[in-house]
Short mmCIF file of C-alpha atoms and ligand atoms in Angstrom, two decimals:
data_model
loop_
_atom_site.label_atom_id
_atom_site.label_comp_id
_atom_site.label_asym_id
_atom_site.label_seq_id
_atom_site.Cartn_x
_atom_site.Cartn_y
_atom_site.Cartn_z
CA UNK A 228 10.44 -25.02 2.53
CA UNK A 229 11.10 -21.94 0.57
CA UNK A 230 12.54 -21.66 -2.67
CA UNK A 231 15.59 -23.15 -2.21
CA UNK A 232 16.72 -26.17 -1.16
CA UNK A 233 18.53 -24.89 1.85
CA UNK A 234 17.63 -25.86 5.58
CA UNK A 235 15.17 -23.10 7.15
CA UNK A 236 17.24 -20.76 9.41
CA UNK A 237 13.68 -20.02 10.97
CA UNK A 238 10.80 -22.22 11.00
CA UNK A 239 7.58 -21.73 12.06
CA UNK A 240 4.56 -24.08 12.60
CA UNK A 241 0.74 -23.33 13.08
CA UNK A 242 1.73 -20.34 15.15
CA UNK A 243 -1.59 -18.78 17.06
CA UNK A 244 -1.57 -15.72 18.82
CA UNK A 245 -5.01 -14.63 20.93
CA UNK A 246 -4.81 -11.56 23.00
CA UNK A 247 -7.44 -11.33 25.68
CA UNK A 248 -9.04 -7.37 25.79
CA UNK A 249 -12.02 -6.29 27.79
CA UNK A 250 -14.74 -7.35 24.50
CA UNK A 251 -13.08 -10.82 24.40
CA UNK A 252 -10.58 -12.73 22.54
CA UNK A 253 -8.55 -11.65 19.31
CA UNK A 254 -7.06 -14.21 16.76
CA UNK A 255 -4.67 -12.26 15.58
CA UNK A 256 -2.39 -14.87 14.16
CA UNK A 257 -4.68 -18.10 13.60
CA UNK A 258 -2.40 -21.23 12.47
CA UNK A 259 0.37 -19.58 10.89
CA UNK A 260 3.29 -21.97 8.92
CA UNK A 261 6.36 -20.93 7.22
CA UNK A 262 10.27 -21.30 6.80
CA UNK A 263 13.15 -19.07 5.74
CA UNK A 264 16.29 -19.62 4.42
CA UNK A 265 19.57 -17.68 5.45
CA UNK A 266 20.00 -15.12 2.84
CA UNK A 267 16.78 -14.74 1.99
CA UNK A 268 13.84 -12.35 1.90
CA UNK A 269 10.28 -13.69 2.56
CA UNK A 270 8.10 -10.73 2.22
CA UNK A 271 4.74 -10.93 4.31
CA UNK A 272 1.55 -9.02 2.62
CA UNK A 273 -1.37 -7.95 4.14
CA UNK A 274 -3.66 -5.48 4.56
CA UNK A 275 -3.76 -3.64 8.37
CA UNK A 276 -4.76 -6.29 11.08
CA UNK A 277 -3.90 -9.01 9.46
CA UNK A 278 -1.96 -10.37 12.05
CA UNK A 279 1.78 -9.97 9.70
CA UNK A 280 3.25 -7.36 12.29
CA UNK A 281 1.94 -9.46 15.11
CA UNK A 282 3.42 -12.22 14.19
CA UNK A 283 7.13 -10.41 13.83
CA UNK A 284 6.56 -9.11 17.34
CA UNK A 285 5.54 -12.65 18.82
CA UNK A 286 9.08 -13.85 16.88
CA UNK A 287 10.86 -11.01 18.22
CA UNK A 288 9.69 -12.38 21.49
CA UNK A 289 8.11 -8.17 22.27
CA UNK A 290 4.73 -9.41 22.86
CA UNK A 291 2.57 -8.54 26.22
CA UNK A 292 3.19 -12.10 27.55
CA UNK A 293 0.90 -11.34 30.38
CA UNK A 294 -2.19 -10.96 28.42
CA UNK A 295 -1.74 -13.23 24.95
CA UNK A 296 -1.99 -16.66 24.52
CA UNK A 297 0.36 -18.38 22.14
CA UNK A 298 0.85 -21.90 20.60
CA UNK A 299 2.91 -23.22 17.99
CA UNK A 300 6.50 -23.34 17.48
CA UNK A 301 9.07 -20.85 16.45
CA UNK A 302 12.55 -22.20 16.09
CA UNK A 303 15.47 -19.91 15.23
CA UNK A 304 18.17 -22.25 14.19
CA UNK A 305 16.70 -24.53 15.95
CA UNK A 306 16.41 -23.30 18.68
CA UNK A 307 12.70 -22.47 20.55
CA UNK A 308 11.73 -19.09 20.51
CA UNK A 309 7.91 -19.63 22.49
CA UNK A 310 10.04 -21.47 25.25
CA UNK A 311 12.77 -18.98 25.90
CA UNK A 312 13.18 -16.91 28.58
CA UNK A 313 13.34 -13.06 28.69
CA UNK A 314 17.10 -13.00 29.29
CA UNK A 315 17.37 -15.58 26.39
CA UNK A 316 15.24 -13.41 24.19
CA UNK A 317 17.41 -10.10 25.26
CA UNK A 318 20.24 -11.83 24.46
CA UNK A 319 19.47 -12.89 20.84
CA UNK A 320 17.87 -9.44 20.00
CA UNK A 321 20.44 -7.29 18.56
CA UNK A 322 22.23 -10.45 18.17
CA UNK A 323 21.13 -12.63 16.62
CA UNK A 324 17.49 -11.65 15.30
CA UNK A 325 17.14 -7.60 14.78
CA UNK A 326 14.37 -5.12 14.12
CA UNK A 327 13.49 -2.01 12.01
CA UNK A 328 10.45 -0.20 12.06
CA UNK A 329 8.36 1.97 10.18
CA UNK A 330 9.02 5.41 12.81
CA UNK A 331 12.49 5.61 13.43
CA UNK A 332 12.26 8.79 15.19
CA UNK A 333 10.10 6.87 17.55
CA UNK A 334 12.35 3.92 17.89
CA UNK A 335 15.47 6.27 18.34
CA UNK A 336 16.28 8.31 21.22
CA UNK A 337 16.28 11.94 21.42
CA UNK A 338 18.51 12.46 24.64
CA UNK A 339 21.54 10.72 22.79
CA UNK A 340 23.60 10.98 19.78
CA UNK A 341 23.18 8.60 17.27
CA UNK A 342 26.62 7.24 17.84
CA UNK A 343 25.87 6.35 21.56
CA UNK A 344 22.87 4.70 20.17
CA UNK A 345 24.47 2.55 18.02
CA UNK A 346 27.53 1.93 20.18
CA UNK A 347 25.39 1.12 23.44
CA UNK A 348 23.40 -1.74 21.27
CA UNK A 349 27.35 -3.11 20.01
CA UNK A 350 28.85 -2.85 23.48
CA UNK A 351 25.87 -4.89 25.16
CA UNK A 352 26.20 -7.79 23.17
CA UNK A 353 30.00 -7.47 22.53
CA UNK A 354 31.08 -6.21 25.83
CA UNK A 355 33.47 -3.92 23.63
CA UNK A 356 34.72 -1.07 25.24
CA UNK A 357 33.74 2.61 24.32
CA UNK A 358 36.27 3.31 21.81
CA UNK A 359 35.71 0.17 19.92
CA UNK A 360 31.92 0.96 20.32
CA UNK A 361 32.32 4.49 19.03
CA UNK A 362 34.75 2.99 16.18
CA UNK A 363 32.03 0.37 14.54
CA UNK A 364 29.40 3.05 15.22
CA UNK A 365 31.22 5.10 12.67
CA UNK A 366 32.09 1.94 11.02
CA UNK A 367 28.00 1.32 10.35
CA UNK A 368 27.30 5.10 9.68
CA UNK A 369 29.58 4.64 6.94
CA UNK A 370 28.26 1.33 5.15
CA UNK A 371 24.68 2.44 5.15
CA UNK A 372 25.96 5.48 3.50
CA UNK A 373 25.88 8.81 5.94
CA UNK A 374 28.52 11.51 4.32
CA UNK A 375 30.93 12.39 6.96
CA UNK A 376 29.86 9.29 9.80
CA UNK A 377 33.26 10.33 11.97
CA UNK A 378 31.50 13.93 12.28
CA UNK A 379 27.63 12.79 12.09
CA UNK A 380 28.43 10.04 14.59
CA UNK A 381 27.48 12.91 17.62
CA UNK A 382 24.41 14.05 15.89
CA UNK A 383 21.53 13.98 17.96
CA UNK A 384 18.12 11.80 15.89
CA UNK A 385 16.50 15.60 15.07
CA UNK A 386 20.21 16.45 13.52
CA UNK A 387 19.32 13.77 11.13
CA UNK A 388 16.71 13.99 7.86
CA UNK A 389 14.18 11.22 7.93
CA UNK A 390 15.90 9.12 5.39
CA UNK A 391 18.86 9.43 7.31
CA UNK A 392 17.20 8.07 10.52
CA UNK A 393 16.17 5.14 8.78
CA UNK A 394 19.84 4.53 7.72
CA UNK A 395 20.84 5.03 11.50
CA UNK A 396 18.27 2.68 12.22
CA UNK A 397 19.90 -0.30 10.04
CA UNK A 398 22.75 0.65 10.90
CA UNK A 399 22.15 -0.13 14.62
CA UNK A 400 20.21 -2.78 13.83
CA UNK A 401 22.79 -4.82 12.17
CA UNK A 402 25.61 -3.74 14.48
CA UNK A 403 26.03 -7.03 15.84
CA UNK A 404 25.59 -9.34 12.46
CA UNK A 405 22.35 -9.97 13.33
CA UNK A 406 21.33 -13.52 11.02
CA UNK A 407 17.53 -12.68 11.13
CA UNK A 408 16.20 -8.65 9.96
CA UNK A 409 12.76 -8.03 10.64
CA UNK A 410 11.64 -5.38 8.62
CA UNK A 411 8.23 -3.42 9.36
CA UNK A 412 7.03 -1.24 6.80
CA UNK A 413 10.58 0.48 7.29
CA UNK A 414 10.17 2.96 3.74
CA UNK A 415 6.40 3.56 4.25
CA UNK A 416 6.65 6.75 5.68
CA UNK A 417 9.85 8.09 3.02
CA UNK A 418 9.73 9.87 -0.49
CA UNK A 419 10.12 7.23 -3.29
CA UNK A 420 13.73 8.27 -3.49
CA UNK A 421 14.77 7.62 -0.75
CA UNK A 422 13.00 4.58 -0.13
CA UNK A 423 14.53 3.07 -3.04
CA UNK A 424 17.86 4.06 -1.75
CA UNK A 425 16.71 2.07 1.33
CA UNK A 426 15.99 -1.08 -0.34
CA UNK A 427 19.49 -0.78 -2.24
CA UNK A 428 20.99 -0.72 0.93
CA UNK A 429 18.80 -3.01 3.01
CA UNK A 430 19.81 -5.46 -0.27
CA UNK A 431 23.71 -4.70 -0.58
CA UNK A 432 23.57 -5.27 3.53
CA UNK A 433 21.82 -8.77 2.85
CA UNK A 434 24.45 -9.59 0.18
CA UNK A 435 27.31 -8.81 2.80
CA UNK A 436 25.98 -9.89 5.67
CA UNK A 437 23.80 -12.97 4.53
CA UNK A 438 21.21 -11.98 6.82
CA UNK A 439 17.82 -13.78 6.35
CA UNK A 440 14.77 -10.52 6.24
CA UNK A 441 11.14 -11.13 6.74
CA UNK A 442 9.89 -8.04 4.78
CA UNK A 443 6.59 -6.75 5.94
CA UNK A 444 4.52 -3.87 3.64
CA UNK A 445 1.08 -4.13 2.42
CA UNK A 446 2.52 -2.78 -0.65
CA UNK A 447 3.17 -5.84 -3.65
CA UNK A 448 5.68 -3.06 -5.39
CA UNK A 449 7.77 -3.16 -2.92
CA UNK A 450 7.09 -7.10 -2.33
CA UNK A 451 8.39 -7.01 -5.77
CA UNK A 452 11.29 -5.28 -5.23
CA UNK A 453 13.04 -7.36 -2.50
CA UNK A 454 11.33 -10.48 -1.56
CA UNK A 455 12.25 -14.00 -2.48
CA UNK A 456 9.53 -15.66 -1.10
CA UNK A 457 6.02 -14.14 -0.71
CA UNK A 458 3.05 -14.57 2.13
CA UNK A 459 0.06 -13.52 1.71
CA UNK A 460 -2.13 -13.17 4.91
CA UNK A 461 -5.54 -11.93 5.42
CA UNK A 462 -7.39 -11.83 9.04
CA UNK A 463 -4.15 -13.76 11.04
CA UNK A 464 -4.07 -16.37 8.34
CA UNK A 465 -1.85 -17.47 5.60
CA UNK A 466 -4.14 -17.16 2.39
CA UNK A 467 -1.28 -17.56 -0.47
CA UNK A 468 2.30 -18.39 0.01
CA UNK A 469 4.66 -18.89 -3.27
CA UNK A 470 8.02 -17.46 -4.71
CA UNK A 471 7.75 -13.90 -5.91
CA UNK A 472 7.53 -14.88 -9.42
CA UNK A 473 4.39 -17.50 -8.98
CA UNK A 474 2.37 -15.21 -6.39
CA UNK A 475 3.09 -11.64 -8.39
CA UNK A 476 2.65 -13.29 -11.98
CA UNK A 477 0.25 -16.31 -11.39
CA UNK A 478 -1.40 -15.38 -7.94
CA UNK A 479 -4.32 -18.35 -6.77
CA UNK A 480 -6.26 -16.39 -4.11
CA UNK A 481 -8.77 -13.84 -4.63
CA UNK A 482 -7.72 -11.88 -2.55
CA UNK A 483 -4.33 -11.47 -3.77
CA UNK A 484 -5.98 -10.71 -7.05
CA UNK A 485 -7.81 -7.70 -5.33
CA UNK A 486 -4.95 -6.66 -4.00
CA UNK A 487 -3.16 -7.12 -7.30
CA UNK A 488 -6.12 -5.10 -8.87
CA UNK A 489 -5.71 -2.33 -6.77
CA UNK A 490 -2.38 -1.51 -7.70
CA UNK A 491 -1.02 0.38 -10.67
CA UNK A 492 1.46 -0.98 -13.32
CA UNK A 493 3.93 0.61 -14.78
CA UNK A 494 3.46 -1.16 -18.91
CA UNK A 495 -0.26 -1.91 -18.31
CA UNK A 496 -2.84 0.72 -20.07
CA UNK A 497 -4.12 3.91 -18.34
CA UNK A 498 -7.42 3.72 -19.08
CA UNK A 499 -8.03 0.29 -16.58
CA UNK A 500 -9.26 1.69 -13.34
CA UNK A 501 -7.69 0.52 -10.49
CA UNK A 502 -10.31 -1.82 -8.38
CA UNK A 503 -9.84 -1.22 -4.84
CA UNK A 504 -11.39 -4.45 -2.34
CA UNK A 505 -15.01 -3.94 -1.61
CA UNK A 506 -15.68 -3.78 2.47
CA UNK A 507 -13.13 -3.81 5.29
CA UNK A 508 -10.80 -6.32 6.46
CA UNK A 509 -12.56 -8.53 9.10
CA UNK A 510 -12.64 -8.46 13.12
CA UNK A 511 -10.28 -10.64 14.65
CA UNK A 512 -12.85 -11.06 18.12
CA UNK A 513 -15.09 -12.21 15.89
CA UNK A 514 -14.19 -13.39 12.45
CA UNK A 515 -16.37 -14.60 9.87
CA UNK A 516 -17.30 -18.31 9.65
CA UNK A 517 -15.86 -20.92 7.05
CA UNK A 518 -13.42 -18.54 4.80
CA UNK A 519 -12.56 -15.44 6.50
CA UNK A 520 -12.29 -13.50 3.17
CA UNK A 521 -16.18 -14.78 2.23
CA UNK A 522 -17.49 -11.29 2.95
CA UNK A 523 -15.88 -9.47 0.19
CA UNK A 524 -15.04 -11.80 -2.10
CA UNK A 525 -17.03 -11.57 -5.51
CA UNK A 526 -16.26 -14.65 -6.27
CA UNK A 527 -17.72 -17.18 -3.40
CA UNK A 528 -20.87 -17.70 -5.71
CA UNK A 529 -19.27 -19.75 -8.03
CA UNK A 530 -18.30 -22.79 -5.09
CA UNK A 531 -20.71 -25.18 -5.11
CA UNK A 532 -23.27 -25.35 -1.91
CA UNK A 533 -22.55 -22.08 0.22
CA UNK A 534 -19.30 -23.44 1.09
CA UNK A 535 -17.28 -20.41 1.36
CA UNK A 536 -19.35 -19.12 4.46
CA UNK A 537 -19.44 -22.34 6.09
CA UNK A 538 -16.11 -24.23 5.75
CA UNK A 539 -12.60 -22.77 6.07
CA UNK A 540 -10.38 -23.67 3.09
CA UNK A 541 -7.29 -25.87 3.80
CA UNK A 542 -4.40 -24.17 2.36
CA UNK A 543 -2.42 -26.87 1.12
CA UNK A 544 1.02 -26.49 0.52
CA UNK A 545 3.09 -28.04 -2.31
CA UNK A 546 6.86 -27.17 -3.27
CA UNK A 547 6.58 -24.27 -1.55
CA UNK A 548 3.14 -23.23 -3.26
CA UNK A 549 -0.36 -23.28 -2.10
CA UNK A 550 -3.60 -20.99 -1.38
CA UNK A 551 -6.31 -21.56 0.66
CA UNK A 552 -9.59 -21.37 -1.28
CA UNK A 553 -12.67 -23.43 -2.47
CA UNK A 554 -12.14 -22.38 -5.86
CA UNK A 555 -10.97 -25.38 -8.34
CA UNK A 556 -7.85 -25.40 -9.89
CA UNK A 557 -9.57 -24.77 -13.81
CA UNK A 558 -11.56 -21.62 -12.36
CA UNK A 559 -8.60 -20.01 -11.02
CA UNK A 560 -6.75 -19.81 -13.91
CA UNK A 561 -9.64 -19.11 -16.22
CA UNK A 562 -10.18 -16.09 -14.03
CA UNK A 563 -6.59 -15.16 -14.09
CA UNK A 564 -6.34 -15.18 -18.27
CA UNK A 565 -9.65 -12.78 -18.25
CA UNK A 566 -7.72 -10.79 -16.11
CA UNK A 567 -4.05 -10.64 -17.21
CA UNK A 568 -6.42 -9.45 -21.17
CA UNK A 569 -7.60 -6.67 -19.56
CA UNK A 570 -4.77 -5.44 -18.04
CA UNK A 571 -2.83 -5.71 -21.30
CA UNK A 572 -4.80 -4.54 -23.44
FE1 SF4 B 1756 -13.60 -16.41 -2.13
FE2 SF4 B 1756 -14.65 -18.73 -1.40
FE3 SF4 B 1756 -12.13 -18.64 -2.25
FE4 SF4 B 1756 -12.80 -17.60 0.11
S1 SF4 B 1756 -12.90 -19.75 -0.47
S2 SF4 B 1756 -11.51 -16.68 -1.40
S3 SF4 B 1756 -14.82 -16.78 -0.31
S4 SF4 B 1756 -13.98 -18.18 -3.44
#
């Protein structure tokens, strides 16, 4: 469950995706859990190839379903997502689940105004007519905030700044109400400014709407910023899950300590260096035995017997909380004291 105590709009349980390629298998999503709420924000962390985009995609139902092999189950509103069919899927994109992506000049395009872009999406789920379409089009200009939408609305996507793309985006990506916003690095590639002003937005929409938004970055300030929930995955697993507050302030996993220690703070002191994670995030053909993170962890000595190379570490969850690793309980939060002094100092 997540935070609250509300019934999971979307639930999913020990979700594995493996995409056969020419060198051989790739677990890129390896026994995946979690729920969300309506309303809600779980934001998924991670660095790149850690299966959190994959597993959107594989929700979303835009997998290659020729070449990947999936188990699990994915039930939106209870309803089964790995069972449906395309036209089932086509239906509840734009409907009710919707997408936004890091490149919206890639997702948007060029041979049509923005307007027909958004109108199209509204009259294929609605069967509105053109006039209505064109109406909400200028309708959703105007809530994500573009100055003059009745003019702007025939603006071809190079009319448009990059921020304002993005705003086109959500705005045709919650034409329809969609109850489910999947979110993929959508600010990454704007200027802090205008990325905030994203977030407002994404978070006043959210407010209005009551649309439930999986969040995925592999930055924590942003995590910060908007999530409710937090995941933490590393080489297509789940290594930390928690509410913002427990995973950001009290994290459990190593590895969201190195990513923790790799990013600056705003009241901590200057003269900390930042300590990026030693090594590279593992291959998914072949991933490491027992904990997938044993390679660059510097702290697999301290378990007892070499288990952190030979047995993977159950993440158990509790309330809502849980990480998966062989350290105990005492030595976590010993570690996390040394380190909270020296950033405070
Ligand atoms: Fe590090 Fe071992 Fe914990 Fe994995 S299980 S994160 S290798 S201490």
């Amino acid at each position: 469950m997540t935070s609250t105590d509300q019934q999971p709009f979307l639930s999913v349980r020990d979700l594995k995706v493996h995409f056969s390629t020419e060198d051989g298998v790739v677990k890129a999503v390896d026994g995946l859990s979690f729920d969300l709420a309506k309303g809600k924000t779980l934001g998924i962390v991670g660095e790149s190839g850690s299966g959190k985009s994959v597993t959107n995609l594989t929700i979303l139902g835009l997998h290659d379903r020729d070449r990947t092999a999936i188990d699990g189950e994915i039930l939106l509103d209870g309803k089964e997502l790995l069972t449906a069919t395309e036209r089932e899927l086509e239906q509840l994109r734009g409907n009710k689940m919707s997408m936004i992506f890091q490149d919206a000049l890639a997702s948007l395009s060029p041979y049509h105004t923005i307007g027909k872009q958004i109108g199209e999406t509204y009259r294929k789920h609605t069967g509105a007519s053109k006039a209505e379409a064109r109406t909400r089009a200028i309708e959703m200009l105007r809530r994500v905030g573009i100055p003059q939408p009745d003019v702007r609305v025939d603006d071809y996507p190079h009319q448009f700044s990059g921020g304002m793309r993005q705003r086109a985006m959500i705005a045709m990506a919650l034409v329809c109400d969609p109850e489910l916003l999947v979110a993929d690095e959508p600010t990454t590639a704007l200027d802090v400014t205008v990325q905030a002003q994203i977030m407002d937005l994404l978070k006043d929409l959210q407010q209005e709407f009551g649309t439930a938004i999986i969040f995925i970055t592999h930055d924590l300030g942003v995590i910060a910023d908007i999530a409710d929930d937090v995941l933490v995955m590393y080489g297509g697993r789940c290594v930390e899950r928690g509410t913002k507050k427990e995973v950001l302030r009290a994290p459990q996993h190593p590895y969201t300590w190195g990513l923790l220690g790799s990013m600056p703070t705003l009241d901590g002191p200057v003269d900390v260096p930042l300590t990026p994670i030693p090594g590279s995030p593992p291959s998914l053909l072949n991933p490491p035995t027992g904990c997938r993170f044993h390679p660059r962890c510097t702290f697999k000595e301290k378990v007892q017997g070499g288990l952190c190379s030979t047995e993977q570490p159950l993440l158990e969850i509790t309330d809502g909380r849980g990480a998966a690793c062989h350290l105990t309980a005492d030595q976590r939060r010993d570690y996390f004291a040394d380190q909270t002094a020296t950033r405070s100092h």
